[in-house]
XYZ file of C-alpha atoms in Angstrom:
611
model
C -0.035 0.009 0.044
C 3.073 2.170 -0.156
C 2.513 5.494 -1.844
C 6.015 6.778 -2.073
C 6.242 9.506 -4.668
C 8.246 9.200 -7.827
C 10.878 11.629 -8.964
C 9.130 14.773 -10.026
C 9.785 16.492 -13.346
C 11.936 19.676 -13.242
C 10.433 22.753 -11.657
C 9.929 25.966 -13.630
C 12.146 28.193 -11.459
C 15.870 28.386 -12.131
C 16.841 27.567 -8.511
C 16.526 23.891 -7.724
C 16.601 21.942 -4.591
C 16.860 18.300 -3.654
C 14.292 16.473 -1.591
C 15.514 13.853 0.760
C 13.207 11.530 2.778
C 13.282 7.921 3.962
C 16.445 7.492 1.924
C 14.814 8.532 -1.333
C 15.531 11.625 -3.431
C 13.002 13.691 -5.153
C 13.112 16.986 -7.005
C 11.733 19.958 -5.075
C 11.926 23.677 -5.568
C 12.717 27.006 -4.038
C 9.924 29.383 -3.157
C 8.992 32.118 -0.803
C 7.863 35.297 0.833
C 6.321 38.776 1.102
C 7.357 41.787 3.165
C 5.591 42.006 6.520
C 3.015 44.740 6.705
C 0.233 43.733 9.084
C 0.315 41.193 11.809
C 2.656 40.237 14.596
C 6.438 40.728 14.276
C 8.795 38.914 16.569
C 12.318 40.056 15.808
C 15.701 40.209 17.418
C 17.680 41.539 14.540
C 20.828 40.107 12.960
C 23.512 41.581 10.745
C 23.651 39.822 7.419
C 26.051 40.943 4.723
C 27.253 39.216 1.594
C 29.797 37.067 3.537
C 27.932 37.039 6.791
C 27.782 34.049 9.072
C 24.012 34.252 9.003
C 21.430 34.290 6.154
C 17.702 34.927 6.246
C 15.514 32.210 4.888
C 12.080 33.389 3.923
C 9.317 30.827 4.710
C 5.936 31.492 3.136
C 3.124 29.282 4.351
C -0.603 28.767 4.243
C -3.093 25.997 5.149
C -6.585 24.654 4.574
C -6.960 25.844 0.998
C -9.731 23.312 0.291
C -9.719 23.809 -3.461
C -10.877 27.424 -3.309
C -9.554 28.447 -6.690
C -12.218 31.092 -7.060
C -12.631 33.629 -4.268
C -14.876 32.119 -1.571
C -18.290 33.766 -1.254
C -19.898 35.584 1.673
C -18.287 35.557 5.085
C -16.222 32.525 4.091
C -14.276 34.895 1.853
C -13.531 37.574 4.484
C -10.930 38.215 7.185
C -11.298 40.487 10.116
C -8.660 43.140 10.656
C -8.117 45.039 13.887
C -7.680 48.762 13.249
C -5.376 51.112 15.114
C -8.320 52.556 17.042
C -9.472 49.107 18.174
C -12.309 48.797 15.747
C -12.641 45.887 13.340
C -12.822 45.843 9.563
C -13.988 43.061 7.245
C -11.846 42.525 4.145
C -12.683 40.422 1.093
C -9.851 38.016 0.534
C -8.754 34.797 -1.104
C -8.743 33.070 -4.506
C -5.906 31.397 -6.356
C -5.434 34.326 -8.727
C -4.693 36.656 -5.787
C -2.787 34.104 -3.670
C -0.362 33.514 -6.579
C 0.189 37.271 -6.960
C 0.716 37.700 -3.202
C 3.256 34.888 -2.975
C 5.134 36.025 -6.106
C 5.291 39.631 -4.867
C 6.514 38.401 -1.512
C 9.363 36.407 -3.025
C 10.816 39.411 -4.763
C 14.251 40.319 -3.320
C 14.536 37.051 -1.304
C 17.159 34.718 -2.722
C 16.546 32.148 0.043
C 12.848 31.388 -0.001
C 10.657 28.308 0.408
C 6.847 27.848 0.404
C 5.109 25.320 2.540
C 1.575 24.308 3.542
C 0.007 22.465 6.508
C -2.567 20.265 4.861
C -6.121 20.214 3.581
C -5.167 21.816 0.322
C -7.737 19.486 -1.307
C -10.951 17.867 -0.135
C -14.225 19.565 0.844
C -13.640 21.658 -2.296
C -16.019 23.827 -4.350
C -17.363 22.244 -7.496
C -14.693 23.778 -9.797
C -12.116 21.588 -8.100
C -14.173 18.856 -6.382
C -15.920 17.851 -9.574
C -12.579 16.804 -11.010
C -11.247 15.138 -7.836
C -9.113 18.231 -7.041
C -6.847 17.916 -10.049
C -7.285 21.660 -10.785
C -6.051 22.547 -7.257
C -2.961 20.392 -7.542
C -2.213 21.964 -10.897
C -2.671 25.450 -9.326
C -0.295 24.605 -6.424
C 2.277 23.527 -9.028
C 1.940 26.812 -10.835
C 2.339 28.939 -7.674
C 5.445 26.898 -6.808
C 4.476 25.231 -3.554
C 7.506 23.352 -2.370
C 6.147 20.979 0.290
C 2.957 20.285 2.289
C 1.827 17.980 5.049
C -1.279 15.911 4.591
C -4.398 16.964 6.386
C -7.492 14.922 7.285
C -9.234 15.955 4.068
C -6.419 14.542 1.939
C -7.864 11.185 3.013
C -11.456 11.867 1.918
C -11.109 9.585 -1.105
C -8.612 7.171 0.483
C -4.877 6.513 0.361
C -4.858 5.344 -3.247
C -6.403 8.500 -4.438
C -3.934 10.542 -2.293
C -1.133 8.612 -3.940
C -2.573 9.643 -7.346
C -2.527 13.247 -6.281
C 1.168 12.845 -5.603
C 2.177 10.671 -8.569
C -0.359 11.552 -11.262
C -2.472 9.398 -13.564
C -6.135 9.633 -14.604
C -8.880 8.829 -12.210
C -9.594 5.097 -12.029
C -13.342 5.533 -12.582
C -13.875 8.948 -14.171
C -10.820 8.735 -16.416
C -9.037 11.725 -17.922
C -11.005 14.993 -17.733
C -9.271 16.841 -20.606
C -8.306 15.956 -24.129
C -4.623 15.852 -25.090
C -2.822 15.493 -28.339
C -4.623 13.311 -30.884
C -7.853 13.529 -28.968
C -6.635 11.096 -26.314
C -7.136 11.756 -22.655
C -4.702 14.253 -21.127
C -2.899 12.501 -18.196
C -2.981 14.249 -14.844
C 0.654 14.814 -13.896
C 0.369 14.946 -10.140
C 1.996 17.251 -7.601
C 5.428 18.710 -8.175
C 5.728 19.107 -4.381
C 5.948 16.168 -1.860
C 3.095 15.382 0.457
C 4.481 14.498 3.900
C 2.712 11.983 6.177
C 5.186 11.012 8.873
C 2.504 9.776 11.310
C 0.353 7.796 8.826
C 1.476 4.243 8.312
C 0.279 1.195 6.440
C -1.275 -1.300 8.944
C 0.454 -4.233 7.277
C 3.923 -2.845 6.690
C 4.161 -0.291 9.494
C 5.815 2.128 7.053
C 4.745 5.694 6.286
C 2.482 5.759 3.217
C 4.268 8.925 1.990
C 7.503 10.642 2.726
C 7.845 11.561 6.410
C 10.173 14.519 5.830
C 11.849 16.562 3.109
C 14.999 18.713 3.087
C 15.287 22.053 1.299
C 18.812 22.998 0.204
C 20.220 26.122 -1.344
C 23.808 27.318 -1.423
C 24.819 25.355 1.625
C 21.643 26.174 3.625
C 19.525 23.194 4.656
C 16.100 23.305 6.286
C 14.206 20.067 7.005
C 10.463 19.746 6.983
C 8.501 17.057 8.855
C 4.802 16.684 7.977
C 2.105 15.193 10.130
C -1.701 15.334 10.401
C -3.746 15.125 13.567
C -3.775 11.734 15.287
C -7.563 11.922 15.447
C -7.964 11.874 11.636
C -9.939 8.575 11.705
C -12.539 10.240 13.933
C -13.310 12.934 11.317
C -12.905 11.064 8.042
C -15.135 8.316 6.597
C -14.045 4.804 7.525
C -13.373 3.972 3.821
C -10.977 6.949 3.616
C -8.669 5.664 6.325
C -9.096 1.913 5.788
C -5.805 0.015 6.289
C -4.077 2.988 7.852
C -2.772 3.844 11.353
C -2.425 7.381 12.645
C 0.152 7.993 15.328
C 0.882 10.533 18.057
C 1.999 13.843 16.621
C 4.613 14.653 19.313
C 6.234 11.212 19.291
C 6.343 11.124 15.491
C 7.879 14.589 15.068
C 10.434 13.955 17.803
C 11.421 10.646 16.064
C 12.092 12.287 12.720
C 13.747 15.346 14.211
C 16.353 12.990 15.689
C 16.823 11.395 12.267
C 17.254 14.747 10.571
C 19.718 15.859 13.268
C 21.856 12.793 12.744
C 21.914 13.624 9.042
C 23.313 17.010 9.837
C 20.038 18.892 9.364
C 19.808 21.179 12.387
C 17.197 23.625 11.107
C 13.798 21.984 11.176
C 10.233 23.111 10.587
C 7.195 20.976 11.358
C 4.075 21.168 9.131
C 1.232 19.924 11.301
C -2.412 19.715 10.458
C -3.693 20.521 13.873
C -4.342 23.912 15.357
C -5.561 26.120 18.020
C -8.297 28.650 18.927
C -7.324 32.332 19.250
C -8.850 34.707 21.724
C -10.123 36.871 18.866
C -10.984 36.335 15.258
C -9.005 39.387 14.110
C -5.992 37.984 12.146
C -3.593 40.638 13.326
C -4.185 40.464 17.082
C -1.276 40.131 19.549
C -1.156 36.425 20.303
C 1.589 36.958 22.868
C -0.344 39.295 25.131
C 0.043 39.402 28.062
C 2.607 36.679 27.735
C 4.080 34.283 25.116
C 1.303 32.200 23.612
C -1.392 33.520 25.961
C -3.633 34.483 23.101
C -4.238 30.929 21.911
C -5.642 27.676 23.336
C -6.523 24.273 21.953
C -4.614 21.119 20.915
C -1.661 22.903 19.288
C -0.554 24.459 22.562
C -0.076 21.020 24.200
C 1.578 19.663 21.064
C 3.917 22.674 20.682
C 5.028 22.324 24.276
C 5.863 18.645 23.731
C 7.754 18.809 20.455
C 11.525 18.671 20.791
C 13.494 21.862 20.841
C 15.279 20.550 17.694
C 12.296 21.890 15.797
C 12.568 25.607 15.217
C 9.072 26.559 13.996
C 5.598 25.030 13.554
C 3.325 25.805 10.655
C -0.188 24.582 11.649
C -3.762 24.336 10.362
C -7.022 22.456 10.700
C -8.953 24.974 12.846
C -9.116 27.548 10.035
C -7.918 30.231 12.453
C -5.221 32.903 12.113
C -2.406 33.356 14.615
C 1.282 34.166 14.990
C 2.399 33.016 18.431
C 5.522 32.179 20.354
C 4.809 29.113 22.488
C 7.695 27.966 24.669
C 9.255 24.621 23.688
C 10.124 21.922 26.316
C 13.305 23.785 27.125
C 11.416 26.998 27.799
C 12.730 28.781 24.696
C 10.249 30.717 22.539
C 9.220 29.044 19.263
C 7.165 30.397 16.436
C 3.725 28.790 15.848
C 1.648 30.081 12.932
C -1.586 29.520 11.039
C -2.976 31.445 8.087
C -6.750 31.067 8.387
C -8.150 29.095 5.381
C -9.215 29.193 1.711
C -6.172 31.222 0.667
C -7.320 34.372 2.489
C -4.031 34.826 4.314
C -0.432 33.752 4.001
C 2.250 33.789 6.592
C 5.660 35.329 5.985
C 8.302 34.052 8.419
C 11.947 34.932 8.464
C 14.236 32.214 9.726
C 17.793 33.399 10.411
C 20.151 30.597 9.523
C 23.568 30.361 11.228
C 26.039 28.797 8.744
C 28.383 27.723 11.490
C 25.818 25.901 13.719
C 23.587 25.052 10.774
C 20.699 25.980 13.063
C 18.074 28.745 13.220
C 18.727 31.682 15.545
C 15.472 31.518 17.467
C 15.741 35.101 18.873
C 15.800 36.487 15.329
C 12.737 34.636 14.034
C 10.028 37.040 13.000
C 6.610 36.348 11.429
C 3.385 37.979 10.339
C 0.146 37.107 8.588
C -0.822 39.014 5.415
C -4.160 39.462 3.696
C -4.504 38.025 0.206
C -6.258 41.142 -1.003
C -8.577 41.119 -3.983
C -7.577 44.634 -4.831
C -4.275 43.526 -6.314
C -3.766 42.250 -9.831
C -4.855 38.749 -10.695
C -2.217 36.169 -11.783
C -2.882 35.587 -15.515
C -1.875 31.951 -15.423
C -4.303 31.246 -12.576
C -7.057 33.116 -14.438
C -6.357 30.909 -17.469
C -6.438 27.778 -15.374
C -9.685 28.659 -13.730
C -11.220 29.550 -17.086
C -10.155 26.248 -18.606
C -11.628 24.127 -15.875
C -14.694 26.351 -15.555
C -15.623 25.594 -19.181
C -15.641 21.904 -18.325
C -17.651 22.450 -15.132
C -20.128 25.045 -16.440
C -22.829 22.696 -17.809
C -23.212 21.209 -14.360
C -22.278 24.094 -12.153
C -24.562 26.809 -13.613
C -27.886 24.841 -13.350
C -30.311 26.600 -11.043
C -31.552 24.311 -8.281
C -33.424 26.750 -6.073
C -34.215 30.310 -5.028
C -33.628 32.226 -1.746
C -34.849 35.638 -0.472
C -31.700 36.495 1.468
C -28.310 35.287 2.622
C -28.399 31.873 4.435
C -25.259 31.708 6.651
C -23.669 28.353 7.198
C -20.014 27.858 7.998
C -19.649 31.629 8.373
C -22.549 32.047 10.779
C -20.289 31.997 13.818
C -23.028 30.561 16.090
C -23.781 26.997 17.258
C -27.039 26.734 15.189
C -26.852 28.180 11.727
C -29.759 29.011 9.316
C -28.118 26.836 6.647
C -27.754 24.010 9.149
C -31.478 24.105 9.794
C -32.172 24.120 6.064
C -29.861 21.154 5.300
C -31.406 19.144 8.268
C -34.902 19.829 6.907
C -33.813 18.686 3.452
C -32.374 15.451 4.871
C -35.608 14.788 6.854
C -37.659 15.362 3.687
C -35.504 12.906 1.774
C -35.715 10.398 4.645
C -39.552 10.650 4.626
C -39.481 9.718 0.925
C -37.706 6.511 2.037
C -39.830 5.959 5.114
C -42.855 8.139 5.949
C -42.228 7.292 9.637
C -38.943 9.271 9.708
C -38.975 11.546 12.812
C -35.959 13.851 12.659
C -32.582 14.593 11.062
C -29.179 15.502 12.505
C -26.374 17.171 10.545
C -22.735 17.591 11.562
C -21.604 21.243 11.479
C -18.253 20.359 9.822
C -20.109 19.031 6.802
C -21.414 22.528 6.002
C -18.596 24.058 4.077
C -19.829 27.456 3.053
C -22.738 30.000 3.103
C -25.416 30.473 0.489
C -25.467 34.113 -0.492
C -28.295 36.102 -2.143
C -25.968 38.092 -4.424
C -25.232 36.400 -7.779
C -21.809 34.765 -8.038
C -22.023 34.741 -11.819
C -24.651 35.439 -14.443
C -27.443 33.419 -12.752
C -29.041 36.399 -11.050
C -29.556 37.414 -7.432
C -31.292 34.893 -5.239
C -30.562 31.903 -7.546
C -28.876 28.939 -5.991
C -26.852 26.998 -8.551
C -25.775 23.385 -8.387
C -22.204 24.651 -8.105
C -23.120 26.701 -5.006
C -24.959 23.715 -3.459
C -21.917 21.539 -4.162
C -19.663 23.998 -2.354
C -21.890 23.637 0.702
C -21.992 19.854 0.692
C -19.036 18.374 -1.359
C -18.436 15.127 0.440
C -20.812 12.741 -1.399
C -22.104 11.294 1.866
C -25.349 9.393 1.694
C -28.462 10.156 3.726
C -28.938 7.232 6.084
C -31.959 6.355 8.179
C -31.655 4.309 11.388
C -33.670 3.433 14.514
C -32.407 4.941 17.789
C -33.976 4.679 21.193
C -34.841 7.911 22.961
C -32.001 7.127 25.454
C -29.515 6.700 22.566
C -30.690 10.031 20.987
C -30.182 11.826 24.240
C -26.739 10.363 24.652
C -25.872 11.308 21.058
C -26.847 14.899 21.779
C -24.757 14.897 24.932
C -21.720 13.732 22.906
C -21.792 17.161 21.203
C -20.252 18.668 24.359
C -18.585 15.721 26.093
C -15.865 13.131 25.482
C -13.679 14.119 22.566
C -15.965 17.049 21.890
C -15.855 18.612 25.369
C -12.982 21.033 24.757
C -14.364 22.000 21.266
C -18.102 21.254 21.056
C -19.585 20.062 17.783
C -23.197 21.166 17.833
C -25.375 19.133 15.581
C -27.789 20.952 13.323
C -31.376 19.703 13.804
C -34.498 19.424 11.686
C -37.750 21.286 12.425
C -39.629 19.914 15.379
C -36.611 18.964 17.516
C -35.901 21.511 20.252
C -33.767 21.614 23.374
C -31.668 23.873 25.624
C -27.875 23.998 25.598
C -26.583 25.483 28.807
C -22.961 26.531 28.208
C -22.509 27.744 31.782
C -22.284 24.062 32.757
C -19.602 21.550 31.820
C -19.442 18.340 29.810
C -22.639 16.328 29.065
C -24.588 18.427 31.554
C -24.583 21.315 28.978
C -27.377 19.444 27.202
C -30.453 19.938 29.395
C -31.974 16.444 29.057
C -35.530 17.251 30.122
C -35.746 20.110 27.639
C -35.345 17.791 24.590
C -38.624 17.596 22.770
C -39.861 16.409 19.416
C -42.847 18.371 18.076
C -43.478 19.607 21.606
C -43.375 16.206 23.306
C -40.594 15.118 25.612
C -38.278 12.445 24.327
C -39.239 9.076 25.739
C -36.032 7.118 26.592
C -37.709 3.801 25.897
C -39.378 4.777 22.615
C -37.819 4.251 19.172
C -37.188 7.093 16.795
C -36.459 6.963 13.141
C -33.426 9.278 12.691
C -31.899 10.589 9.462
C -28.201 11.534 9.280
C -25.382 11.407 6.733
C -23.186 8.371 6.389
C -20.331 10.159 8.205
C -22.387 10.577 11.352
C -23.959 7.114 10.980
C -20.449 5.780 11.096
C -19.714 7.471 14.419
C -17.771 10.364 12.871
C -16.843 13.470 14.895
C -16.941 11.555 18.181
C -20.643 10.578 17.939
C -20.114 6.908 18.841
C -23.767 6.514 19.986
C -25.127 7.426 16.574
C -23.386 4.464 14.886
C -25.406 2.032 17.106
C -28.620 2.592 15.105
C -30.549 -0.402 13.798
C -32.706 -1.116 10.709
C -30.535 1.058 8.433
C -31.779 2.316 5.096
C -29.336 4.091 2.761
C -30.748 6.918 0.625
C -29.283 9.170 -2.030
C -26.275 11.383 -1.534
C -26.734 14.447 0.674
C -26.074 16.926 -2.136
C -28.965 15.438 -4.150
C -31.179 15.554 -1.109
C -30.330 19.217 -0.546
C -30.703 20.326 -4.187
C -33.951 18.356 -4.633
C -35.308 20.049 -1.539
C -34.422 23.475 -2.868
C -36.077 22.706 -6.197
C -39.262 21.294 -4.634
C -39.697 24.091 -2.096
C -38.713 27.279 -3.919
C -39.427 29.167 -7.089
C -38.688 32.604 -8.566
C -42.028 33.853 -7.098
C -41.715 31.970 -3.784
C -38.030 31.851 -2.754
C -36.988 30.181 0.516
C -36.496 32.661 3.391
C -33.502 32.184 5.682
C -34.496 29.891 8.631
C -34.678 31.599 11.988
C -32.195 29.164 13.623
C -34.177 29.062 16.798
C -34.441 25.321 17.500
C -31.682 25.268 20.080
C -31.875 27.638 22.996
C -28.405 28.689 24.063
C -27.695 29.753 27.637
C -24.330 31.522 28.000
């Protein structure tokens, strides 16, 4: 099941580097950075002349791109910037055309520059990329000269074999080649020029990493090693088929293991690319994460991981939580170490300066400085990205532009910023309606919040007109191809499932299920753990849930398999598998809306929140 990548074809840039991992060599490339303008700057200063002992290496990084080649719509395409007077400003950001321009501008004047990412570049993608199994996004990453990335959980959405195809190329085993090449034959997908790193993901049978665990960037005697890992809990948030035959290992133990290996090879400067993250105290991207003290402005899994990773690692580029931060979190030796994340969808990128000491071959930690920068849509578009998007858009247009429904106003989903979103209610209602077509006795539907990938906005995204929901927009909201499943759960199991939203693996970071019309309850966030769900408040159509009664519950196949820590939901009996969730959603929009009678945004009042 090994998915070790082949030697890549030569990169376009003149400067070349060698990739070294697990004893194998691969061709990499040099990339880089943009001058710091807004964000946090940690600097100690260092004198660097032509023959200086030290040299500045520019590290440009981003994470959680999720195939957003076109600028994301609504609040999903905005970042919040703190102004000098303390007020906040929303800025439209993101899109491959602007990300490429930002990175290329940043690299100017930096002879030592490398570009890295922290996973989830693909998966959960809008239709323009997702329809073609994310081949367009890999092509875009090649064009903007990404050097290296870790895998994220979404790289496993279609399984390890498909991830290997993303690395090595080849046409899709079922859908074939999407474009025509010379002589009318299918144009072969060439795969990623950059290595995917998966140090903590091994084959169950062989015990070996399925991809390269690390990669070394080299330029004029300067060497920087990169170790890539995803969160150990990936199997909990990916479908069982996607991680079949794989084992996911502890992040700290894995990084420390490979840091020792790199150190023995003489690579003293090390960066970890880790698809796990934290939660900042504020959603403004340029807040001071080190106020009042180092790392005080962030919490969550990455803080524990950062404090456990060996001091041999000089910086951590992180992701997964879709948040923005630039923090110095002390390493196990108590020394400050940079930990960064650049939001998501290509809305930000991080510019970090690593001062490399030629004598020690290590990074001078006190001279590390970093800042996040907005990928503004007011700058020029990169023509090659515009051409790429146009080419794939022509292939997608017949499917993407079909109208499937009509709305009277914005329906926030992922960008709602509240436990219960209007779009979550709408999707749950759609799944219940589909379930009732399978079994008229269906009672309710539950939807995981992470499966809602975007908002639906009233303003037209193209030529379809305001208030029109296209298939492409619906696909962006629900791109996973989960099926709508129907199972029997007892009232006691239903209550336990709801309590798992705020307990167990979800206690520190609750995952509030979206619920269909008729199901109501109170969530008391002043309490802790499972007690946050007020059990005697749970009602269905005004009647209290009977622990001994049986309820017919609809949910997607991800939840039905116990995903997101909902172990109780996978205990359902008498399963019936319906159509995919996207079809259920688009069919519901078509059946329940028209130009004259558009759907109004739901009130999102089914869950009463006590703060």
